[in-house]
Tab-separated table of C-alpha atoms in Angstrom:
chain	number	residue	atom	x	y	z
Y	1	MET	CA	22.899	-12.003	1.349
Y	2	PRO	CA	22.724	-14.452	4.394
Y	3	ARG	CA	19.999	-17.346	4.992
Y	4	ILE	CA	18.166	-15.874	8.309
Y	5	GLY	CA	15.348	-17.759	9.837
Y	6	SER	CA	11.653	-16.717	8.345
Y	7	PHE	CA	11.012	-14.791	12.094
Y	8	ALA	CA	13.774	-13.658	12.626
Y	9	SER	CA	13.064	-9.643	12.924
Y	10	LEU	CA	10.699	-10.502	15.799
Y	11	ARG	CA	12.800	-11.187	18.137
Y	12	LEU	CA	13.976	-7.658	17.846
Y	13	ARG	CA	11.773	-6.089	20.979
Y	14	ASN	CA	11.088	-2.473	18.327
Y	15	TYR	CA	10.411	-3.878	15.598
Y	16	ARG	CA	7.648	-6.142	17.443
Y	17	LEU	CA	6.422	-3.105	19.322
Y	18	TYR	CA	5.683	-1.895	15.208
Y	19	ALA	CA	4.273	-4.689	13.188
Y	20	VAL	CA	1.529	-5.233	16.407
Y	21	GLY	CA	0.730	-1.428	16.194
Y	22	GLN	CA	0.745	-1.039	12.748
Y	23	THR	CA	-1.428	-4.872	11.983
Y	24	ILE	CA	-3.977	-3.166	14.831
Y	25	SER	CA	-4.335	0.188	13.140
Y	26	VAL	CA	-4.033	-0.949	9.173
Y	27	ILE	CA	-7.546	-3.381	10.508
Y	28	GLY	CA	-9.342	-0.681	11.642
Y	29	ASN	CA	-8.159	1.250	8.335
Y	30	TRP	CA	-9.831	-0.871	6.055
Y	31	VAL	CA	-12.855	-1.191	8.287
Y	32	GLN	CA	-12.945	2.171	6.752
Y	33	ASN	CA	-11.879	2.207	3.112
Y	34	ILE	CA	-14.819	-0.671	3.049
Y	35	ALA	CA	-17.066	1.768	4.287
Y	36	VAL	CA	-16.146	4.466	2.855
Y	37	GLY	CA	-16.673	2.028	-1.138
Y	38	TRP	CA	-19.936	1.085	-0.054
Y	39	LEU	CA	-21.454	4.832	1.664
Y	40	THR	CA	-19.805	6.442	-1.867
Y	41	LEU	CA	-22.071	3.856	-3.293
Y	42	GLN	CA	-25.495	4.449	-1.478
Y	43	LEU	CA	-24.483	8.736	-1.945
Y	44	SER	CA	-24.578	7.812	-5.556
Y	45	HIS	CA	-24.274	4.946	-6.906
Y	46	SER	CA	-21.982	5.522	-9.526
Y	47	GLY	CA	-18.512	3.624	-10.511
Y	48	THR	CA	-17.049	6.986	-12.130
Y	49	MET	CA	-17.856	8.362	-8.396
Y	50	LEU	CA	-16.003	5.857	-6.543
Y	51	GLY	CA	-13.383	6.255	-8.690
Y	52	ILE	CA	-13.503	9.961	-8.307
Y	53	VAL	CA	-13.563	9.593	-4.265
Y	54	THR	CA	-10.678	6.857	-4.350
Y	55	GLY	CA	-9.105	9.151	-6.085
Y	56	SER	CA	-9.051	11.968	-4.076
Y	57	ARG	CA	-7.554	10.036	-1.323
Y	58	TYR	CA	-4.788	9.831	-3.482
Y	59	LEU	CA	-4.290	13.065	-5.525
Y	60	PRO	CA	-1.923	15.171	-2.220
Y	61	VAL	CA	0.625	12.260	-2.701
Y	62	LEU	CA	0.614	12.777	-6.274
Y	63	LEU	CA	1.304	16.242	-6.110
Y	64	LEU	CA	3.449	16.511	-3.326
Y	65	GLY	CA	5.087	12.880	-2.782
Y	66	VAL	CA	8.493	13.706	-3.546
Y	67	TRP	CA	8.211	16.804	-0.954
Y	68	GLY	CA	6.793	14.312	1.501
Y	69	GLY	CA	9.525	11.939	1.009
Y	70	LEU	CA	12.562	15.287	1.765
Y	71	VAL	CA	10.971	16.001	5.073
Y	72	VAL	CA	10.667	12.903	6.405
Y	73	ASP	CA	14.604	12.741	5.048
Y	74	ARG	CA	15.435	15.816	7.263
Y	75	HIS	CA	12.768	14.826	10.333
Y	76	ASP	CA	12.517	12.137	13.196
Y	77	THR	CA	11.254	9.243	11.527
Y	78	ARG	CA	9.720	8.538	14.844
Y	79	ALA	CA	8.483	12.151	16.277
Y	80	LEU	CA	6.667	12.270	11.758
Y	81	LEU	CA	4.909	8.932	12.575
Y	82	THR	CA	3.057	9.467	15.354
Y	83	ALA	CA	1.980	12.762	14.746
Y	84	THR	CA	0.748	11.422	11.193
Y	85	GLN	CA	-1.410	8.730	13.597
Y	86	ILE	CA	-2.427	11.114	15.449
Y	87	CYS	CA	-3.535	13.183	12.646
Y	88	PHE	CA	-6.020	10.213	11.319
Y	89	ALA	CA	-7.356	9.427	14.221
Y	90	VAL	CA	-8.560	13.004	14.203
Y	91	GLN	CA	-9.513	12.855	10.828
Y	92	ALA	CA	-11.890	9.268	11.458
Y	93	ALA	CA	-13.341	10.891	14.427
Y	94	VAL	CA	-14.725	13.693	12.400
Y	95	LEU	CA	-15.980	11.217	9.769
Y	96	THR	CA	-18.001	9.391	12.469
Y	97	ALA	CA	-18.927	12.727	13.878
Y	98	LEU	CA	-20.287	13.421	10.216
Y	99	CYS	CA	-22.152	10.296	9.627
Y	100	TRP	CA	-23.876	9.719	12.933
Y	101	ALA	CA	-24.857	13.346	12.687
Y	102	HIS	CA	-26.619	12.079	9.372
Y	103	VAL	CA	-25.325	15.320	7.802
Y	104	MET	CA	-22.971	13.289	5.287
Y	105	ASN	CA	-23.025	14.511	1.846
Y	106	LEU	CA	-20.150	13.779	-1.355
Y	107	PRO	CA	-18.520	17.789	-1.323
Y	108	LEU	CA	-17.832	16.693	2.597
Y	109	LEU	CA	-16.277	13.090	1.409
Y	110	VAL	CA	-13.735	14.436	-0.848
Y	111	ILE	CA	-12.709	17.009	0.764
Y	112	ILE	CA	-11.881	14.292	4.106
Y	113	MET	CA	-10.157	11.931	1.561
Y	114	LEU	CA	-8.044	15.048	0.763
Y	115	LEU	CA	-7.045	15.947	4.050
Y	116	LEU	CA	-6.572	12.309	4.549
Y	117	GLY	CA	-4.562	12.109	1.308
Y	118	LEU	CA	-2.337	15.390	2.169
Y	119	THR	CA	-1.311	13.127	6.539
Y	120	ASN	CA	-0.239	10.300	4.049
Y	121	VAL	CA	1.924	12.224	2.121
Y	122	PHE	CA	4.110	12.544	5.467
Y	123	ASP	CA	2.739	9.068	6.747
Y	124	ASN	CA	3.928	6.722	3.870
Y	125	PRO	CA	7.584	7.875	3.517
Y	126	ALA	CA	8.179	7.455	7.472
Y	127	ARG	CA	6.190	4.281	7.425
Y	128	GLN	CA	8.456	2.619	5.522
Y	129	SER	CA	11.479	4.336	5.770
Y	130	LEU	CA	11.390	3.151	9.973
Y	131	ILE	CA	11.109	-0.586	9.542
Y	132	SER	CA	15.387	0.427	8.328
Y	133	GLU	CA	15.603	2.283	11.472
Y	134	LEU	CA	13.925	-0.913	13.540
Y	135	VAL	CA	16.453	-3.359	12.722
Y	136	ASP	CA	20.269	-3.750	10.784
Y	137	ARG	CA	19.970	-4.713	6.540
Y	138	GLU	CA	20.552	-8.299	7.183
Y	139	HIS	CA	17.083	-8.299	8.671
Y	140	LEU	CA	15.624	-5.545	6.645
Y	141	ALA	CA	14.323	-7.987	3.755
Y	142	ASN	CA	12.601	-10.219	6.215
Y	143	ALA	CA	11.451	-7.031	8.737
Y	144	ILE	CA	9.506	-6.241	4.903
Y	145	ALA	CA	7.937	-9.177	4.737
Y	146	ILE	CA	6.960	-9.372	7.506
Y	147	ASN	CA	5.290	-6.074	7.747
Y	148	SER	CA	3.078	-7.341	4.286
Y	149	THR	CA	2.342	-10.156	6.038
Y	150	PHE	CA	0.297	-8.642	8.887
Y	151	ILE	CA	-0.748	-6.035	7.043
Y	152	ASN	CA	-2.311	-8.373	4.843
Y	153	THR	CA	-3.814	-10.804	7.969
Y	154	ALA	CA	-5.183	-7.480	8.926
Y	155	LYS	CA	-6.410	-6.681	5.597
Y	156	LEU	CA	-8.365	-10.321	6.147
Y	157	ILE	CA	-9.560	-9.622	9.515
Y	158	GLY	CA	-11.241	-5.301	8.624
Y	159	PRO	CA	-13.540	-6.197	5.820
Y	160	GLY	CA	-14.305	-9.395	7.086
Y	161	VAL	CA	-15.361	-6.762	9.695
Y	162	ALA	CA	-16.807	-3.924	8.052
Y	163	GLY	CA	-18.761	-6.504	6.166
Y	164	VAL	CA	-20.568	-7.604	8.968
Y	165	VAL	CA	-20.580	-3.964	10.744
Y	166	ILE	CA	-22.139	-2.445	7.666
Y	167	ALA	CA	-24.761	-5.259	7.351
Y	168	GLY	CA	-25.988	-4.794	11.088
Y	169	LEU	CA	-25.574	-1.199	12.513
Y	170	GLY	CA	-23.969	0.555	8.567
Y	171	VAL	CA	-21.198	2.692	8.079
Y	172	THR	CA	-20.780	4.873	11.017
Y	173	PRO	CA	-19.427	2.799	13.442
Y	174	CYS	CA	-16.445	1.307	11.297
Y	175	PHE	CA	-16.040	5.160	11.222
Y	176	ALA	CA	-15.557	4.572	14.853
Y	177	LEU	CA	-13.573	1.696	15.180
Y	178	ASP	CA	-11.002	2.708	13.025
Y	179	THR	CA	-10.298	5.891	15.104
Y	180	VAL	CA	-9.461	3.885	18.062
Y	181	SER	CA	-7.381	1.582	16.336
Y	182	PHE	CA	-4.802	4.389	15.862
Y	183	VAL	CA	-4.344	4.008	19.642
Y	184	ALA	CA	-2.311	1.304	19.004
Y	185	VAL	CA	-0.177	2.835	17.071
Y	186	ILE	CA	-0.228	5.628	19.130
Y	187	VAL	CA	1.464	3.671	22.115
Y	188	SER	CA	3.626	1.701	20.941
Y	189	LEU	CA	5.656	4.366	18.479
Y	190	LEU	CA	6.273	5.736	21.943
Y	191	MET	CA	7.404	2.628	22.986
Y	192	LEU	CA	10.006	1.947	20.940
Y	193	ARG	CA	13.413	2.009	22.905
Y	194	THR	CA	15.749	5.213	21.109
Y	195	ALA	CA	19.031	2.963	22.029
Y	196	GLU	CA	18.330	0.074	19.731
Y	197	MET	CA	17.221	1.898	16.579
Y	198	TYR	CA	19.391	2.248	13.499
Y	199	PRO	CA	19.239	5.889	12.946
Y	200	ALA	CA	19.479	7.162	9.453
Y	201	ASP	CA	21.467	9.853	8.757
Y	202	ARG	CA	18.870	12.764	8.523
Y	203	GLU	CA	19.208	14.825	5.090
Y	204	VAL	CA	21.166	18.809	5.311
Y	205	ARG	CA	18.580	21.206	4.230
Y	206	ALA	CA	19.707	22.604	0.454
Y	207	LYS	CA	18.996	22.919	-3.248
Y	208	GLY	CA	18.107	20.444	-5.464
Y	209	GLN	CA	17.611	17.720	-3.136
Y	210	ILE	CA	14.443	16.285	-5.365
Y	211	ARG	CA	15.815	16.530	-8.398
Y	212	ALA	CA	18.842	14.328	-7.024
Y	213	ALA	CA	16.641	11.396	-5.873
Y	214	ILE	CA	14.573	11.337	-8.919
Y	215	ALA	CA	18.200	11.428	-10.981
Y	216	ASN	CA	19.260	8.644	-8.716
Y	217	VAL	CA	16.285	6.979	-8.826
Y	218	CYS	CA	16.568	7.290	-13.486
Y	219	ARG	CA	20.580	6.427	-13.513
Y	220	THR	CA	19.874	3.355	-11.539
Y	221	PRO	CA	18.756	0.649	-13.078
Y	222	GLU	CA	18.088	-1.047	-9.653
Y	223	LEU	CA	15.916	1.576	-8.943
Y	224	LEU	CA	14.229	2.251	-12.071
Y	225	HIS	CA	13.437	-1.204	-12.994
Y	226	PRO	CA	10.755	-1.496	-9.642
Y	227	MET	CA	9.859	1.895	-9.628
Y	228	ALA	CA	8.663	1.198	-13.461
Y	229	MET	CA	6.346	-2.239	-12.908
Y	230	VAL	CA	4.791	-0.404	-9.879
Y	231	TYR	CA	4.293	2.547	-11.503
Y	232	VAL	CA	2.180	0.827	-13.913
Y	233	THR	CA	0.979	-1.187	-11.838
Y	234	GLY	CA	0.042	1.256	-9.408
Y	235	ILE	CA	-2.090	3.149	-11.825
Y	236	LEU	CA	-3.938	0.451	-13.526
Y	237	THR	CA	-4.164	-2.909	-11.214
Y	238	TRP	CA	-3.757	-2.289	-7.620
Y	239	GLU	CA	-7.020	-0.646	-7.990
Y	240	PHE	CA	-9.368	-2.939	-5.573
Y	241	PRO	CA	-11.459	-0.658	-4.044
Y	242	VAL	CA	-12.826	0.472	-7.247
Y	243	THR	CA	-12.992	-2.743	-9.169
Y	244	LEU	CA	-13.504	-5.445	-6.600
Y	245	PRO	CA	-16.966	-3.656	-5.350
Y	246	LEU	CA	-18.384	-3.655	-8.541
Y	247	LEU	CA	-17.507	-6.463	-8.955
Y	248	THR	CA	-19.617	-8.265	-6.336
Y	249	THR	CA	-22.284	-6.000	-7.004
Y	250	SER	CA	-22.991	-5.980	-10.450
Y	251	ALA	CA	-21.491	-9.128	-12.124
Y	252	PHE	CA	-22.515	-10.837	-8.848
Y	253	SER	CA	-25.247	-8.979	-7.771
Y	254	GLY	CA	-23.337	-9.333	-3.998
Y	255	GLY	CA	-23.974	-7.055	-1.118
Y	256	PRO	CA	-21.955	-5.830	1.555
Y	257	SER	CA	-20.725	-8.854	2.534
Y	258	GLY	CA	-19.792	-10.230	-1.019
Y	259	TYR	CA	-17.713	-7.078	-1.339
Y	260	GLY	CA	-16.470	-8.143	2.336
Y	261	SER	CA	-16.011	-11.766	1.254
Y	262	ALA	CA	-14.122	-11.174	-1.662
Y	263	MET	CA	-11.882	-8.962	-0.210
Y	264	ALA	CA	-11.626	-11.287	2.480
Y	265	VAL	CA	-10.569	-14.678	0.427
Y	266	MET	CA	-7.996	-11.874	-1.546
Y	267	SER	CA	-6.563	-10.958	1.843
Y	268	ALA	CA	-6.091	-14.554	2.814
Y	269	GLY	CA	-4.235	-15.556	0.168
Y	270	ALA	CA	-2.041	-12.712	0.790
Y	271	VAL	CA	-1.384	-13.699	3.537
Y	272	LEU	CA	-0.506	-17.376	2.316
Y	273	GLY	CA	1.784	-15.544	-0.001
Y	274	GLY	CA	3.322	-13.726	2.804
Y	275	PHE	CA	4.376	-16.687	4.826
Y	276	VAL	CA	5.719	-18.106	1.145
Y	277	ALA	CA	7.516	-13.951	1.101
Y	278	VAL	CA	9.037	-13.850	4.875
Y	279	ARG	CA	10.946	-17.880	3.231
Y	280	ARG	CA	13.032	-14.992	0.971
Y	281	SER	CA	16.973	-14.344	0.310
Y	282	ARG	CA	17.098	-13.372	-2.544
Y	283	PHE	CA	15.827	-10.310	-4.826
Y	284	ASN	CA	16.293	-8.986	-8.053
Y	285	SER	CA	14.346	-7.169	-10.778
Y	286	ARG	CA	14.235	-10.373	-13.326
Y	287	SER	CA	11.948	-12.709	-10.285
Y	288	LEU	CA	9.905	-9.079	-9.915
Y	289	SER	CA	9.593	-9.384	-13.251
Y	290	VAL	CA	8.076	-12.760	-13.653
Y	291	SER	CA	5.937	-12.573	-9.945
Y	292	ALA	CA	3.801	-9.138	-12.174
Y	293	VAL	CA	3.290	-11.447	-15.016
Y	294	ILE	CA	1.986	-14.185	-12.790
Y	295	TRP	CA	0.248	-11.608	-11.076
Y	296	GLY	CA	-1.105	-10.455	-13.540
Y	297	ALA	CA	-2.140	-13.529	-15.228
Y	298	LEU	CA	-4.222	-14.710	-11.959
Y	299	ILE	CA	-6.361	-10.872	-12.309
Y	300	CYS	CA	-7.373	-11.519	-15.362
Y	301	ALA	CA	-8.586	-15.577	-14.670
Y	302	ALA	CA	-10.504	-13.003	-11.882
Y	303	ALA	CA	-12.035	-10.885	-14.426
Y	304	LEU	CA	-13.467	-13.931	-16.480
Y	305	ALA	CA	-14.859	-16.257	-13.436
Y	306	PRO	CA	-18.695	-17.904	-14.370
Y	307	THR	CA	-19.021	-17.723	-11.281
Y	308	PHE	CA	-18.568	-16.179	-8.221
Y	309	THR	CA	-17.121	-18.920	-6.315
Y	310	VAL	CA	-14.478	-19.367	-8.728
Y	311	ALA	CA	-13.930	-15.724	-8.859
Y	312	LEU	CA	-13.470	-16.052	-4.939
Y	313	ILE	CA	-10.707	-18.775	-5.144
Y	314	ALA	CA	-8.701	-16.313	-7.823
Y	315	LEU	CA	-9.251	-13.786	-6.246
Y	316	ALA	CA	-7.363	-15.896	-3.588
Y	317	LEU	CA	-4.420	-16.374	-5.531
Y	318	VAL	CA	-4.492	-12.877	-6.604
Y	319	GLY	CA	-3.501	-11.780	-3.195
Y	320	SER	CA	-1.064	-14.417	-2.893
Y	321	ALA	CA	0.695	-13.160	-5.830
Y	322	SER	CA	0.572	-9.664	-5.056
Y	323	ILE	CA	2.064	-9.690	-1.850
Y	324	THR	CA	4.925	-11.759	-3.512
Y	325	PHE	CA	5.550	-8.371	-5.753
Y	326	ASN	CA	5.069	-6.142	-3.610
Y	327	SER	CA	7.555	-6.938	-1.153
Y	328	SER	CA	9.737	-7.521	-2.835
Y	329	ALA	CA	9.307	-4.286	-4.928
Y	330	LYS	CA	9.722	-2.632	-1.693
Y	331	THR	CA	12.673	-4.641	-1.001
Y	332	LEU	CA	14.832	-3.753	-4.213
Y	333	LEU	CA	13.614	-0.084	-3.506
Y	334	GLN	CA	14.918	-0.092	-0.068
Y	335	LEU	CA	18.362	-2.072	-0.163
Y	336	GLY	CA	18.861	-0.350	-3.639
Y	337	SER	CA	18.537	3.344	-1.754
Y	338	THR	CA	21.046	5.584	0.171
Y	339	PRO	CA	19.756	5.578	3.490
Y	340	HIS	CA	19.880	9.629	3.416
Y	341	MET	CA	17.887	9.745	0.420
Y	342	ARG	CA	15.797	6.541	1.485
Y	343	GLY	CA	12.298	8.736	2.068
Y	344	ARG	CA	11.963	10.013	-1.226
Y	345	VAL	CA	12.364	6.843	-2.975
Y	346	LEU	CA	10.022	5.937	-0.922
Y	347	SER	CA	7.896	8.505	-1.724
Y	348	ILE	CA	8.295	8.296	-5.551
Y	349	TRP	CA	7.569	4.438	-4.842
Y	350	SER	CA	4.265	5.772	-2.602
Y	351	ILE	CA	3.191	8.092	-5.936
Y	352	GLY	CA	2.819	5.635	-8.467
Y	353	TRP	CA	1.331	2.988	-5.755
Y	354	LEU	CA	-0.873	5.402	-4.204
Y	355	GLY	CA	-0.713	8.763	-6.121
Y	356	GLY	CA	-1.519	6.551	-9.113
Y	357	THR	CA	-4.811	5.854	-8.006
Y	358	VAL	CA	-6.312	9.458	-8.926
Y	359	VAL	CA	-4.938	8.378	-12.779
Y	360	GLY	CA	-6.358	4.644	-12.351
Y	361	ALA	CA	-9.511	4.773	-10.132
Y	362	PRO	CA	-11.385	7.189	-12.391
Y	363	THR	CA	-10.245	5.374	-15.586
Y	364	VAL	CA	-11.077	2.280	-13.863
Y	365	GLY	CA	-14.040	3.456	-12.663
Y	366	ALA	CA	-15.769	4.958	-15.999
Y	367	ILE	CA	-14.273	1.244	-17.761
Y	368	ALA	CA	-16.460	-0.118	-15.650
Y	369	SER	CA	-19.190	2.025	-15.717
Y	370	HIS	CA	-19.316	1.995	-19.907
Y	371	TRP	CA	-17.979	-1.785	-20.435
Y	372	GLY	CA	-18.701	-3.317	-17.176
Y	373	ALA	CA	-16.637	-4.424	-13.761
Y	374	ARG	CA	-15.267	-7.436	-16.235
Y	375	SER	CA	-13.824	-5.171	-17.836
Y	376	ALA	CA	-11.873	-3.142	-15.226
Y	377	LEU	CA	-10.354	-5.900	-13.643
Y	378	PHE	CA	-9.469	-7.212	-16.729
Y	379	VAL	CA	-7.026	-4.060	-17.792
Y	380	GLY	CA	-5.754	-4.384	-14.435
Y	381	GLY	CA	-4.568	-7.894	-15.442
Y	382	VAL	CA	-3.015	-7.076	-18.472
Y	383	GLY	CA	-1.188	-3.401	-17.201
Y	384	ALA	CA	0.495	-6.403	-15.166
Y	385	ALA	CA	1.283	-8.752	-17.136
Y	386	GLY	CA	2.158	-6.107	-19.679
Y	387	ILE	CA	5.326	-4.526	-18.107
Y	388	GLY	CA	6.240	-7.593	-16.378
Y	389	VAL	CA	7.067	-8.873	-19.736
Y	390	LEU	CA	8.795	-6.079	-20.843
Y	391	MET	CA	10.331	-5.643	-18.081
Y	392	LEU	CA	11.722	-9.589	-18.703
Y	393	THR	CA	12.130	-8.884	-22.385
Y	394	LEU	CA	14.282	-5.656	-21.932
Y	395	SER	CA	16.265	-7.503	-19.267
Y	396	SER	CA	17.297	-9.727	-21.518
Y	397	VAL	CA	18.498	-7.757	-24.460
Y	398	GLY	CA	20.534	-6.015	-21.837
Y	399	LYS	CA	22.098	-9.698	-20.624
Y	400	ARG	CA	22.737	-10.575	-25.091
Y	401	SER	CA	23.543	-6.740	-26.070
Y	402	ARG	CA	26.988	-6.643	-23.176
Y	403	PRO	CA	30.251	-8.145	-23.714
Y	404	SER	CA	30.788	-11.531	-22.968
């Protein structure tokens, strides 16, 4: 893959509009995520319940994710993504109204999270697929890395804003901010120039298209290996909305500002890691495996940190390693998939990375309730490092078994 400038994709107007709109929206989304986690703890005082609420948002992705990807493959990606953003805005407004009226309870919160998850069934594959329609193949890896960097910049800002707002005004204004943030991404999508896009061929309706996508992943090593790592880490490792609030409140006796600080330093590390990622031009399964091992080791170090300050330093490094793993995995999957099947491949990714939370969040929450928050975070680190070592071993065995 030829080397291009670190931020070359931003010279393309359509991609620049998309990236800015997404960044503003993700800031609002993370303000809401922090507020939902804190609201759940206020209502339940239970790590297990926090895991259930978090997992309920991803249950529809787990059950319907591949079908959502097929819908994306068959329809106009931009129109579908605009519709999902409008749905998100309405749902955030309802959440704001219920909290403002002081009628929010755990059953209502779970229902709203399920509705958010239903929208995510279509939003995740559409959002990921649209990037490949805004840039050519030469710029795709760079565009994905820049998108990850911008999103993590938003994650740096969002938790900090949430911590300040929750501490001063409570959770309700957080949900109102999220509602307003969706205006930016909707406007950016409407401003895209169709003539400057690279639309993928739309899939024609036929039988067996979901099975065909699954079979394609299973028989293509370039897709199967990163997908396996995504599934393990999606279930065990990427459960920070559960592990971090529990770690800051139980292990270090912190409040909402402590949780916000933990998320902020982790996102700051991810931003710095993103600046490294945008300069990369070569990706393969081996480098992804190495990044998983490093990421897992750093998570284990954070789990064992003796003080909150040491934990924050470790979490900054965790954030940097996470962006390396995540952007590399998505790049390998986008480059390895055929355009007309990309929505389904990315929906299979979302089932593991996001839908895995349905299993992972309650499991990690239960581990934290029985053995402590440190144990829950440590399990995630072992999972990432373990799958990385396994894939490195399989890769080495495969090379030795090939005829010379």
